[in-house]
Coordinates of C-alpha atoms and ligand atoms in Angstrom, one line a residue:
M1 CA -44.5 20.4 -20.8
P2 CA -46.0 18.6 -17.7
L3 CA -46.7 15.6 -20.0
F4 CA -43.1 15.6 -21.1
I5 CA -41.8 15.8 -17.5
A6 CA -44.2 13.0 -16.5
T7 CA -43.0 10.8 -19.4
V8 CA -39.3 11.4 -18.5
R9 CA -40.1 10.6 -14.8
Q10 CA -41.8 7.4 -15.8
I11 CA -38.9 6.4 -18.0
I12 CA -36.3 7.2 -15.3
S13 CA -38.3 5.3 -12.7
S14 CA -38.6 2.2 -14.9
P15 CA -37.2 -0.8 -13.1
W16 CA -35.8 -2.1 -16.4
L17 CA -33.9 1.1 -17.1
Q18 CA -32.5 1.2 -13.5
A19 CA -31.5 -2.5 -13.8
V20 CA -29.8 -1.9 -17.1
L21 CA -28.0 1.1 -15.7
V22 CA -26.7 -0.9 -12.7
A23 CA -25.6 -3.7 -15.1
L24 CA -23.8 -1.2 -17.4
A25 CA -22.1 0.6 -14.5
S26 CA -21.0 -2.7 -12.9
A27 CA -19.9 -4.1 -16.2
S28 CA -17.7 -1.0 -16.9
V29 CA -16.2 -1.2 -13.4
L30 CA -15.6 -5.0 -13.7
L31 CA -14.2 -4.8 -17.2
A32 CA -11.9 -2.0 -16.3
A33 CA -10.7 -4.0 -13.3
S34 CA -10.2 -7.1 -15.5
V35 CA -8.1 -5.2 -18.1
G36 CA -6.1 -3.6 -15.2
V37 CA -5.5 -7.0 -13.6
S38 CA -4.5 -8.5 -17.0
V39 CA -2.1 -5.7 -17.9
Q40 CA -0.6 -6.0 -14.4
Q41 CA -0.2 -9.7 -14.9
A42 CA 1.3 -9.4 -18.3
R43 CA 3.8 -6.8 -17.0
Q44 CA 4.7 -9.0 -14.1
H45 CA 5.2 -12.0 -16.4
E46 CA 7.4 -9.8 -18.7
S47 CA 9.5 -8.6 -15.8
A48 CA 10.0 -12.1 -14.5
Q49 CA 11.1 -13.2 -17.9
M50 CA 13.5 -10.4 -18.2
N51 CA 15.0 -11.2 -14.8
A52 CA 15.4 -14.8 -15.8
R53 CA 16.9 -13.9 -19.2
G54 CA 19.3 -11.4 -17.6
E55 CA 20.6 -14.0 -15.1
R56 CA 21.1 -16.5 -18.0
F57 CA 23.0 -13.8 -20.0
L58 CA 25.2 -13.0 -17.1
E59 CA 26.1 -16.7 -16.7
R60 CA 26.9 -17.1 -20.4
L61 CA 28.9 -13.9 -20.6
E62 CA 30.9 -14.9 -17.5
Q63 CA 31.6 -18.2 -19.3
I64 CA 32.8 -16.4 -22.5
F65 CA 35.0 -13.9 -20.5
G66 CA 36.3 -16.8 -18.4
Q67 CA 37.3 -18.7 -21.6
L68 CA 39.0 -15.7 -23.1
R69 CA 41.0 -15.1 -20.0
E70 CA 42.0 -18.7 -19.6
G71 CA 43.0 -18.8 -23.3
V72 CA 45.2 -15.7 -23.0
D73 CA 46.7 -17.0 -19.7
H74 CA 47.5 -20.3 -21.4
L75 CA 49.4 -18.4 -24.2
Q76 CA 51.2 -16.2 -21.7
A77 CA 52.7 -19.4 -20.1
V78 CA 54.3 -20.4 -23.5
A79 CA 58.1 -20.0 -23.3
S80 CA 58.5 -18.9 -26.9
R81 CA 58.2 -15.2 -27.9
Q82 CA 58.3 -15.6 -31.7
C83 CA 56.2 -17.1 -34.4
D84 CA 57.8 -20.5 -34.3
A85 CA 56.2 -23.9 -34.3
P86 CA 55.5 -24.2 -30.5
M87 CA 53.9 -20.7 -30.7
R88 CA 51.7 -21.7 -33.6
Q89 CA 50.9 -25.0 -31.9
A90 CA 49.8 -23.1 -28.7
L91 CA 47.7 -20.7 -30.7
R92 CA 46.0 -23.5 -32.5
E93 CA 45.3 -25.3 -29.3
V94 CA 43.7 -22.3 -27.7
G95 CA 41.6 -21.7 -30.9
L96 CA 40.4 -25.4 -30.8
N97 CA 40.0 -26.0 -27.1
Y98 CA 38.0 -22.9 -26.2
R99 CA 34.6 -22.9 -27.8
F100 CA 34.1 -19.1 -27.6
V101 CA 37.6 -18.1 -28.9
Y102 CA 37.3 -17.1 -32.5
E103 CA 41.0 -16.3 -32.9
A104 CA 44.2 -16.3 -30.8
V105 CA 47.1 -14.1 -31.9
Y106 CA 50.7 -13.4 -31.0
L107 CA 51.6 -9.8 -31.9
D108 CA 54.9 -8.1 -31.4
G109 CA 55.4 -5.1 -33.5
A110 CA 55.5 -6.3 -37.1
V111 CA 55.7 -10.0 -36.1
A112 CA 52.2 -11.6 -35.9
C113 CA 50.8 -15.1 -36.1
S114 CA 47.3 -16.4 -35.6
S115 CA 45.5 -19.6 -34.6
R116 CA 43.6 -19.3 -37.9
G117 CA 46.8 -19.5 -39.9
G118 CA 46.1 -16.8 -42.6
G119 CA 48.1 -13.7 -43.1
Q120 CA 45.5 -11.3 -41.8
V121 CA 45.2 -11.1 -38.0
I122 CA 43.1 -9.0 -35.7
R123 CA 45.1 -5.9 -34.9
P124 CA 43.2 -3.3 -32.8
D125 CA 44.2 0.2 -34.1
R126 CA 43.2 2.0 -31.0
A127 CA 44.0 1.9 -27.3
P128 CA 41.9 -0.6 -25.3
D129 CA 38.4 0.5 -24.2
I130 CA 39.0 -1.0 -20.8
H131 CA 42.5 -1.1 -19.4
G132 CA 42.6 -3.5 -16.4
P133 CA 45.7 -4.4 -14.3
T134 CA 46.1 -7.8 -16.1
Y135 CA 43.8 -7.7 -19.1
S136 CA 42.9 -5.1 -21.7
Y137 CA 39.5 -5.2 -23.5
W138 CA 38.5 -3.9 -27.0
L139 CA 34.8 -3.7 -27.6
N140 CA 33.8 -3.7 -31.2
T141 CA 30.6 -2.0 -31.8
S142 CA 27.6 -3.6 -33.4
A143 CA 27.9 -1.2 -36.3
E144 CA 31.1 -3.0 -37.4
P145 CA 30.4 -4.6 -40.8
N146 CA 32.5 -7.7 -40.3
D147 CA 30.6 -10.2 -38.1
N148 CA 33.8 -12.1 -37.3
L149 CA 36.0 -9.3 -36.4
A150 CA 33.3 -7.3 -34.6
A151 CA 33.1 -8.6 -31.1
L152 CA 35.3 -8.6 -28.0
V153 CA 39.1 -8.7 -28.0
L154 CA 41.0 -9.5 -24.8
G155 CA 44.7 -8.8 -24.5
R156 CA 47.5 -9.7 -22.2
G157 CA 51.1 -8.9 -22.9
S158 CA 51.7 -9.8 -26.6
F159 CA 48.7 -12.0 -26.9
L160 CA 45.2 -11.3 -28.1
V161 CA 42.1 -13.5 -28.1
S162 CA 38.8 -12.6 -29.7
T163 CA 35.3 -13.8 -29.8
S164 CA 33.1 -13.1 -32.8
R165 CA 29.7 -11.6 -32.9
G166 CA 28.4 -14.9 -34.1
H167 CA 29.8 -16.6 -31.0
L168 CA 28.2 -14.0 -28.8
A169 CA 24.9 -14.3 -30.6
D170 CA 25.0 -18.1 -30.1
A171 CA 25.6 -17.7 -26.4
V172 CA 22.9 -15.1 -25.7
D173 CA 19.6 -15.3 -27.5
L174 CA 18.8 -11.6 -27.7
P175 CA 15.1 -10.8 -28.2
Q176 CA 14.0 -8.8 -31.3
G177 CA 15.1 -5.2 -31.0
G178 CA 17.1 -5.9 -27.8
S179 CA 20.7 -4.8 -27.3
L180 CA 23.6 -5.8 -25.1
L181 CA 25.8 -2.9 -24.2
V182 CA 29.0 -2.4 -22.2
V183 CA 28.7 0.7 -20.2
L184 CA 31.9 2.6 -19.4
D185 CA 33.2 5.8 -17.7
G186 CA 30.8 5.6 -14.8
G187 CA 27.8 5.3 -17.0
R188 CA 28.6 8.2 -19.4
R189 CA 29.4 5.9 -22.4
A190 CA 27.8 2.8 -23.7
I191 CA 29.0 0.5 -26.5
P192 CA 26.5 -1.8 -28.1
V193 CA 28.2 -5.1 -28.7
L194 CA 25.1 -6.9 -29.8
G195 CA 21.8 -5.6 -31.2
P196 CA 21.0 -2.1 -32.5
P197 CA 22.5 1.1 -30.9
Q198 CA 20.3 2.6 -28.2
P199 CA 19.8 6.2 -27.2
W200 CA 22.2 6.8 -24.3
P201 CA 21.6 7.5 -21.4
P202 CA 18.4 5.6 -21.3
T203 CA 17.1 7.7 -18.4
P204 CA 18.0 11.3 -17.5
D205 CA 19.2 10.2 -14.1
W206 CA 21.5 7.5 -15.2
P207 CA 22.9 5.6 -13.4
P208 CA 19.7 5.1 -11.5
P209 CA 19.8 5.4 -7.7
S210 CA 17.8 2.2 -7.2
P211 CA 20.0 -0.8 -6.6
K212 CA 17.5 -3.1 -8.4
A213 CA 18.9 -5.0 -11.4
L214 CA 15.7 -4.6 -13.4
L215 CA 14.5 -1.1 -14.4
E216 CA 11.0 -0.9 -15.9
L217 CA 10.4 2.0 -18.2
S218 CA 7.1 2.5 -20.1
D219 CA 8.6 1.4 -23.4
R220 CA 11.8 -0.6 -22.4
L221 CA 13.1 -3.0 -19.8
I222 CA 16.7 -2.4 -18.7
Y223 CA 18.6 -5.1 -16.9
R224 CA 21.9 -4.1 -15.3
M225 CA 24.3 -7.0 -14.8
P226 CA 26.9 -6.7 -12.1
T227 CA 30.4 -7.6 -13.2
Q228 CA 33.6 -8.4 -11.3
F229 CA 35.1 -5.1 -12.5
P230 CA 33.8 -1.7 -11.3
D231 CA 35.1 0.0 -14.5
Y232 CA 32.4 -1.4 -16.6
Q233 CA 28.9 -2.8 -16.5
L234 CA 26.9 -4.9 -18.8
V235 CA 23.4 -3.7 -19.7
L236 CA 20.7 -5.4 -21.5
I237 CA 17.9 -3.3 -23.1
V238 CA 14.8 -4.9 -24.4
P239 CA 11.7 -3.0 -25.8
R240 CA 8.5 -3.8 -23.9
Q241 CA 6.3 -6.3 -25.7
S242 CA 3.0 -4.9 -27.0
L243 CA 0.9 -6.5 -24.2
P244 CA -0.9 -9.5 -25.5
L245 CA -4.3 -8.4 -24.4
P246 CA -6.7 -9.5 -27.1
G247 CA -5.5 -13.1 -27.2
D248 CA -5.0 -13.5 -23.5
T249 CA -7.0 -16.4 -22.2
L250 CA -7.2 -15.1 -18.7
L251 CA -8.5 -11.7 -19.9
W252 CA -11.2 -13.4 -21.9
L253 CA -12.2 -15.5 -19.0
M254 CA -12.3 -12.4 -16.8
I255 CA -14.4 -10.5 -19.4
G256 CA -16.8 -13.4 -19.5
A257 CA -17.1 -13.5 -15.7
S258 CA -17.5 -9.7 -15.5
L259 CA -20.3 -9.7 -18.0
L260 CA -22.0 -12.6 -16.2
L261 CA -21.6 -10.9 -12.9
A262 CA -22.9 -7.6 -14.3
S263 CA -26.0 -9.3 -15.8
L264 CA -26.6 -11.0 -12.4
L265 CA -26.4 -7.7 -10.6
G266 CA -28.8 -6.1 -13.1
W267 CA -31.2 -9.0 -12.6
L268 CA -30.9 -8.8 -8.9
T269 CA -31.5 -5.0 -9.0
L270 CA -34.6 -5.6 -11.2
R271 CA -35.9 -8.2 -8.7
L272 CA -35.2 -6.0 -5.7
I273 CA -36.9 -3.0 -7.3
R274 CA -39.9 -5.0 -8.3
R275 CA -40.1 -6.7 -4.9
R276 CA -39.9 -3.3 -3.1
R277 CA -42.5 -1.9 -5.5
S278 CA -44.8 -4.8 -5.1
L279 CA -44.3 -4.7 -1.3
G280 CA -45.1 -1.0 -1.4
A281 CA -48.2 -1.6 -3.5
K282 CA -49.2 -4.5 -1.1
L283 CA -48.8 -2.2 1.9
R284 CA -51.0 0.4 0.2
K285 CA -53.7 -2.3 -0.2
A286 CA -53.1 -3.5 3.3
L287 CA -53.9 -0.1 4.7
R288 CA -57.1 0.0 2.6
R289 CA -58.1 -3.5 3.5
G290 CA -57.4 -3.0 7.2
E291 CA -54.7 -5.7 7.4
L292 CA -52.6 -3.6 9.8
Q293 CA -53.3 -4.0 13.5
V294 CA -51.9 -2.5 16.6
L295 CA -50.7 -4.5 19.6
Y296 CA -49.8 -3.0 23.0
Q297 CA -46.8 -4.0 25.1
P298 CA -47.5 -3.0 28.8
I299 CA -45.0 -0.8 30.6
F300 CA -44.5 -1.5 34.3
E301 CA -43.3 0.2 37.5
L302 CA -40.5 -2.2 38.3
D303 CA -40.8 -2.3 42.1
S304 CA -44.6 -2.5 42.4
R305 CA -45.1 -4.3 39.1
R306 CA -48.0 -2.0 38.4
C307 CA -48.8 -1.3 34.8
V308 CA -48.4 2.4 34.0
G309 CA -49.0 2.3 30.3
A310 CA -48.3 0.5 27.0
E311 CA -46.3 0.9 23.8
A312 CA -48.3 0.7 20.6
L313 CA -46.7 -1.6 18.1
V314 CA -48.0 -2.0 14.6
R315 CA -48.4 -5.4 12.9
W316 CA -49.1 -6.4 9.4
R317 CA -51.3 -9.5 9.3
R318 CA -51.7 -10.6 5.7
A319 CA -54.9 -12.2 4.3
D320 CA -53.1 -15.6 4.4
G321 CA -52.5 -15.1 8.2
S322 CA -48.8 -14.6 7.9
L323 CA -47.2 -11.8 9.9
T324 CA -44.8 -9.2 8.5
S325 CA -42.4 -7.6 11.0
P326 CA -42.6 -3.8 11.4
E327 CA -38.8 -3.9 11.1
L328 CA -39.3 -4.9 7.4
F329 CA -42.2 -2.7 6.3
I330 CA -41.6 0.4 8.5
P331 CA -38.3 1.3 6.7
L332 CA -40.0 0.7 3.3
A333 CA -43.0 2.9 4.4
E334 CA -40.5 5.6 5.4
D335 CA -39.0 5.4 1.9
T336 CA -42.3 5.5 0.0
G337 CA -43.8 8.2 2.3
Q338 CA -46.6 5.7 3.5
I339 CA -45.3 6.1 7.0
Q340 CA -47.5 9.1 7.6
Q341 CA -50.5 7.1 6.8
I342 CA -49.3 4.3 9.2
T343 CA -48.7 6.8 12.0
D344 CA -52.1 8.3 11.6
F345 CA -53.6 4.8 11.5
V346 CA -51.9 3.8 14.8
L347 CA -53.0 7.1 16.5
Q348 CA -56.5 6.6 15.3
R349 CA -56.6 2.9 16.3
V350 CA -55.1 3.6 19.7
L351 CA -57.8 6.2 20.5
E352 CA -60.6 4.2 19.0
Q353 CA -59.6 1.1 21.0
L354 CA -58.3 2.5 24.2
S355 CA -60.0 5.9 24.9
P356 CA -62.5 4.4 27.4
L357 CA -59.6 2.6 29.2
L358 CA -57.6 5.8 29.2
R359 CA -60.5 7.9 30.5
A360 CA -61.1 5.4 33.3
H361 CA -57.4 5.1 34.3
R362 CA -55.9 8.6 34.2
H363 CA -52.5 7.4 35.3
L364 CA -52.1 5.2 32.1
Y365 CA -50.4 6.5 29.0
I366 CA -49.8 5.0 25.5
S367 CA -46.5 5.4 23.7
I368 CA -46.5 6.0 19.9
N369 CA -43.5 5.4 17.8
L370 CA -42.7 8.2 15.4
A371 CA -40.6 8.0 12.2
A372 CA -38.1 10.6 10.9
C373 CA -40.6 12.3 8.6
D374 CA -43.2 12.6 11.4
V375 CA -40.7 14.4 13.5
M376 CA -39.7 16.9 10.7
L377 CA -43.2 18.4 10.3
P378 CA -45.7 19.9 12.8
R379 CA -48.5 17.8 11.1
I380 CA -48.5 15.0 13.8
G381 CA -49.3 17.5 16.6
H382 CA -52.4 18.6 14.7
V383 CA -53.6 15.1 14.0
A384 CA -53.0 14.0 17.7
A385 CA -54.8 17.1 19.0
R386 CA -57.9 16.5 16.7
L387 CA -58.1 12.8 17.7
L388 CA -57.6 13.5 21.5
A389 CA -60.3 16.2 21.4
Q390 CA -62.6 13.8 19.6
H391 CA -62.1 11.0 22.1
R392 CA -61.9 13.3 25.2
V393 CA -58.4 12.1 26.2
P394 CA -55.8 14.6 27.6
A395 CA -52.5 14.9 25.8
Q396 CA -50.7 13.8 28.9
Q397 CA -51.9 10.2 28.2
L398 CA -50.1 10.1 24.8
A399 CA -46.3 9.9 24.7
F400 CA -44.2 9.9 21.6
E401 CA -41.0 7.9 21.0
V402 CA -38.4 9.1 18.6
T403 CA -35.2 7.3 17.7
E404 CA -31.9 9.0 17.6
R405 CA -31.7 8.2 13.9
S406 CA -34.9 10.1 13.2
L407 CA -33.3 13.3 14.5
V408 CA -31.3 14.0 11.4
D409 CA -32.6 17.5 10.9
V410 CA -32.2 18.6 14.5
V411 CA -33.6 22.2 14.0
A412 CA -36.9 21.0 12.4
A413 CA -37.1 18.1 15.0
R414 CA -36.6 20.4 17.9
D415 CA -39.5 22.6 16.8
T416 CA -41.9 19.7 16.4
L417 CA -40.9 18.1 19.7
Q418 CA -41.2 21.4 21.5
A419 CA -44.7 21.9 20.1
L420 CA -45.7 18.3 21.2
R421 CA -44.3 18.8 24.6
A422 CA -46.0 22.2 25.0
A423 CA -49.3 20.5 24.2
G424 CA -48.7 18.1 27.1
H425 CA -47.2 15.0 25.5
Q426 CA -44.2 13.2 26.9
I427 CA -41.2 12.9 24.5
L428 CA -39.0 9.8 24.8
I429 CA -35.9 8.8 23.0
D430 CA -36.3 5.2 21.8
D431 CA -33.5 2.6 21.5
F432 CA -31.1 4.9 23.3
G433 CA -27.5 4.0 22.8
T434 CA -27.8 2.6 19.3
G435 CA -27.6 6.0 17.5
Y436 CA -25.2 8.9 17.6
C437 CA -26.8 11.1 20.4
S438 CA -24.6 11.9 23.4
L439 CA -26.4 12.4 26.7
S440 CA -25.2 16.0 26.9
Y441 CA -26.5 16.6 23.5
L442 CA -29.9 15.4 24.7
Q443 CA -29.9 18.2 27.2
T444 CA -30.4 20.6 24.3
L445 CA -33.5 18.7 23.1
P446 CA -37.0 19.0 24.6
V447 CA -37.0 15.4 25.9
D448 CA -38.6 13.9 29.0
G449 CA -36.9 10.5 29.1
L450 CA -35.2 7.8 27.3
K451 CA -35.7 4.1 26.6
I452 CA -32.5 2.1 26.9
D453 CA -32.3 -0.3 24.0
K454 CA -32.7 -4.0 24.7
A455 CA -29.2 -4.7 23.4
F456 CA -27.8 -3.1 26.6
I457 CA -30.3 -4.8 28.9
E458 CA -29.4 -8.2 27.5
G459 CA -25.8 -7.9 28.7
L460 CA -26.7 -6.6 32.2
G461 CA -25.0 -8.4 35.0
Q462 CA -22.7 -10.2 32.5
D463 CA -19.1 -9.3 32.0
T464 CA -19.7 -7.8 28.5
S465 CA -19.1 -4.3 27.2
S466 CA -22.8 -3.8 26.4
G467 CA -23.6 -4.8 30.0
A468 CA -21.3 -2.2 31.4
I469 CA -22.9 0.6 29.3
A470 CA -26.4 0.4 30.8
P471 CA -25.5 1.5 34.4
H472 CA -23.4 4.4 32.9
I473 CA -26.4 5.6 30.7
I474 CA -28.7 5.3 33.7
R475 CA -26.5 7.4 36.0
M476 CA -26.0 10.1 33.4
A477 CA -29.7 10.2 32.5
H478 CA -30.6 10.7 36.2
D479 CA -28.0 13.5 36.5
L480 CA -29.9 15.2 33.6
H481 CA -33.2 14.6 35.3
L482 CA -34.4 12.3 32.5
R483 CA -36.9 9.4 33.1
V484 CA -35.5 6.0 32.2
I485 CA -37.4 3.1 30.8
A486 CA -35.7 -0.2 30.2
E487 CA -36.7 -2.2 27.1
G488 CA -36.5 -5.9 26.6
I489 CA -36.4 -7.1 30.2
E490 CA -36.5 -10.9 30.0
S491 CA -35.3 -12.0 33.4
E492 CA -35.9 -11.3 37.1
A493 CA -32.1 -10.8 37.5
Q494 CA -32.2 -8.0 34.9
A495 CA -35.2 -6.4 36.6
A496 CA -33.5 -6.6 40.0
L497 CA -30.3 -5.0 38.7
L498 CA -32.2 -2.2 37.0
T499 CA -34.1 -1.5 40.2
L500 CA -30.8 -1.4 42.0
E501 CA -29.5 1.1 39.5
G502 CA -32.6 3.3 40.2
V503 CA -34.6 2.5 37.1
K504 CA -38.3 2.9 37.8
H505 CA -40.0 1.6 34.6
G506 CA -39.5 -1.1 32.1
Q507 CA -41.1 -3.4 29.6
G508 CA -40.2 -6.8 28.3
W509 CA -41.2 -10.4 27.9
L510 CA -40.7 -11.0 31.6
F511 CA -43.8 -9.0 32.2
A512 CA -45.8 -9.2 29.0
H513 CA -45.5 -9.7 25.3
P514 CA -47.4 -7.3 23.0
L515 CA -51.1 -7.8 23.6
S516 CA -54.3 -7.1 21.6
A517 CA -56.4 -4.2 22.8
R518 CA -58.9 -6.6 24.3
E519 CA -56.2 -8.4 26.3
L520 CA -54.8 -5.2 27.6
I521 CA -58.2 -3.9 28.6
D522 CA -59.1 -7.1 30.3
S523 CA -55.9 -7.3 32.2
I524 CA -56.0 -3.7 33.4
G525 CA -59.8 -3.8 33.9
L526 CA -59.4 -6.7 36.3
G527 CA -57.1 -4.5 38.3
R528 CA -54.6 -7.3 38.7
R529 CA -50.9 -7.0 39.1
V530 CA -48.6 -9.2 37.0
Q531 CA -50.5 -12.3 36.0
P532 CA -48.8 -15.2 34.3
R533 CA -51.4 -15.1 31.5
W534 CA -50.1 -11.6 30.5
R535 CA -47.0 -13.5 29.3
K536 CA -48.7 -15.3 26.4
A537 CA -46.7 -16.4 23.4
K538 CA -45.3 -13.5 21.3
P539 CA -47.7 -12.8 18.4
Ligands
C2E601 P1 -39.2 -0.6 19.4 O1 -40.0 0.7 19.4 O2 -37.9 -0.5 20.1 O3 -40.2 -1.7 20.0 C1 -39.7 -2.6 20.8 C2 -39.6 -3.9 20.1 O4 -39.0 -4.9 21.0 C3 -40.9 -4.5 19.7 O5 -40.6 -5.3 18.5 C4 -41.2 -5.5 20.8 O6 -42.0 -6.6 20.4 C5 -39.8 -6.0 21.1 N1 -39.7 -6.5 22.5 C6 -40.4 -6.1 23.5 N2 -40.0 -6.8 24.7 C7 -39.0 -7.6 24.3 C8 -38.2 -8.5 25.0 O7 -38.3 -8.8 26.2 N3 -37.2 -9.2 24.2 C9 -37.1 -9.0 22.9 N4 -36.1 -9.6 22.3 N5 -37.9 -8.1 22.2 C10 -38.8 -7.4 22.9 P2 -41.5 -5.0 17.2 O8 -43.0 -4.9 17.6 O9 -41.2 -6.1 16.3 O10 -41.1 -3.6 16.7 C11 -39.9 -3.4 16.2 C12 -39.7 -2.0 15.9 O11 -40.5 -1.6 14.8 C13 -40.0 -1.1 17.0 O12 -38.9 -1.1 17.9 C14 -40.2 0.2 16.3 O13 -38.9 0.8 16.0 C15 -40.8 -0.2 15.0 N6 -42.2 0.0 15.1 C16 -43.1 -0.8 15.6 N7 -44.4 -0.2 15.5 C17 -44.2 1.0 15.0 C18 -45.1 2.1 14.6 O14 -46.3 2.0 14.8 N8 -44.5 3.2 14.0 C19 -43.2 3.3 13.8 N9 -42.7 4.4 13.2 N10 -42.3 2.3 14.1 C20 -42.8 1.1 14.7
MG602 MG1 -40.5 2.1 20.6
MG603 MG1 -37.1 0.6 21.4

């Protein structure tokens, strides 16, 4: 069983598997997004087409209706009211002159004559479907077998003009499965004059409350055309196209790009994991080979410029002489758990290198940076106690710096800090202001002081928001009886302003860059105050 668990763990932690999983996950997300965008685009295209088609239909239908009205008006103006030669002439003229008129008829009881000359004339056998003040309309349904007769008939007085279904179909190119309907009785009745009958009403809440001409249903598009008459409305219903996904060029392009991007992400993940792993492995070797070293940045009393201590800062100097920043390898070491080894190494190195100095200058202290996992466990207290006893240095000469971010588990952190403080160590909050701790919250923690992050010192004396924060932090810290140490002091002006605000201690390139143990011992051993040579180039 343990062998099985170990095998599973090994497979899961394989960089290849993790990279493939990242590639698959990103491919699925990107492909889904591509299909979504394509569908959206196809729908938008379809809607735009329908809008354009609807407007074209409306124009053509207005033209047809206009011609029918003009034709019947022309006949109405004829003086004759019998089927004589002038009447037949007028009927023929209307039939010829108006492209959309299929037949023009004079009808008075049994007397009837037509522009088409034959004996049979259109003769509606029912009351008009629309009865307007001037014109009456008969709408023949698309189920009517005779293509010529089945269309629109418009009447005025004793005259009728009609257009055939063929004429209508010529004027409006209805798409496959589409229908043109005339909607009557406030939306309750619809007569299909072209195309197959449609279930009516098309939506349960017809007429829809939206004033938009185009209504998009999941399976149909409905275009409502405004007419000059409130009694009827023209409606065009077209089934939605099956979306042209497989053949769509854009979609294929997006699929290609998604797969490429997903492969790239997978490859980058693989590289990143391998780099981190190799950096982790290199760090392990570095610890073994002694490539890590500790530098010390002196901390000064601002008004007297007397050195009161130093902060221990770890460095990784590789075999080729290159220097890796702690800001790069400390977070990695926190992830891999190697940070405990590093903290132990720094503690050990500090006492090995500086215990004679600390024993000779009891007022000096060394500040050690702790990581989140150091703060969570009581272990660090035991390690420090053992080393301090071994080197005969009191706990008061060792301070610990914790960042606000490392206080994630406050309960565990409080216990560790309490124990360290009880042993005699000073506890300082590092990089104060960059995390989430409020000053009043600090009051609940066993803390002696705080180090104001250099970001706030940088802006001091300038009209910037970060510059305005430092004096505020200082005043509140003093109210809470906390010691304040300013980090990153680079100019005399900053030092002067800090002194004015009541800050007693600080560190920064103005006074000294991080120094080797030998340089620190030499400088303090000489008993000098600030010497320019302390300010050597940053290592
Ligand atoms: P930190 O604890 O806030 O350390 C101060 C950083 O500011 C140091 O960078 C120091 O070299 C730099 N510094 C000092 N004076 C000035 C100045 O006047 N101007 C500017 N711009 N920078 C200044 P470093 O040594 O690169 O350390 C970076 C961070 O790495 C440290 O920030 C600390 O969080 C972490 N670190 C360093 N050593 C250790 C360690 O031994 N253990 C742990 N857990 N973290 C460490
Ligand atoms: Mg620090
Ligand atoms: Mg700091």
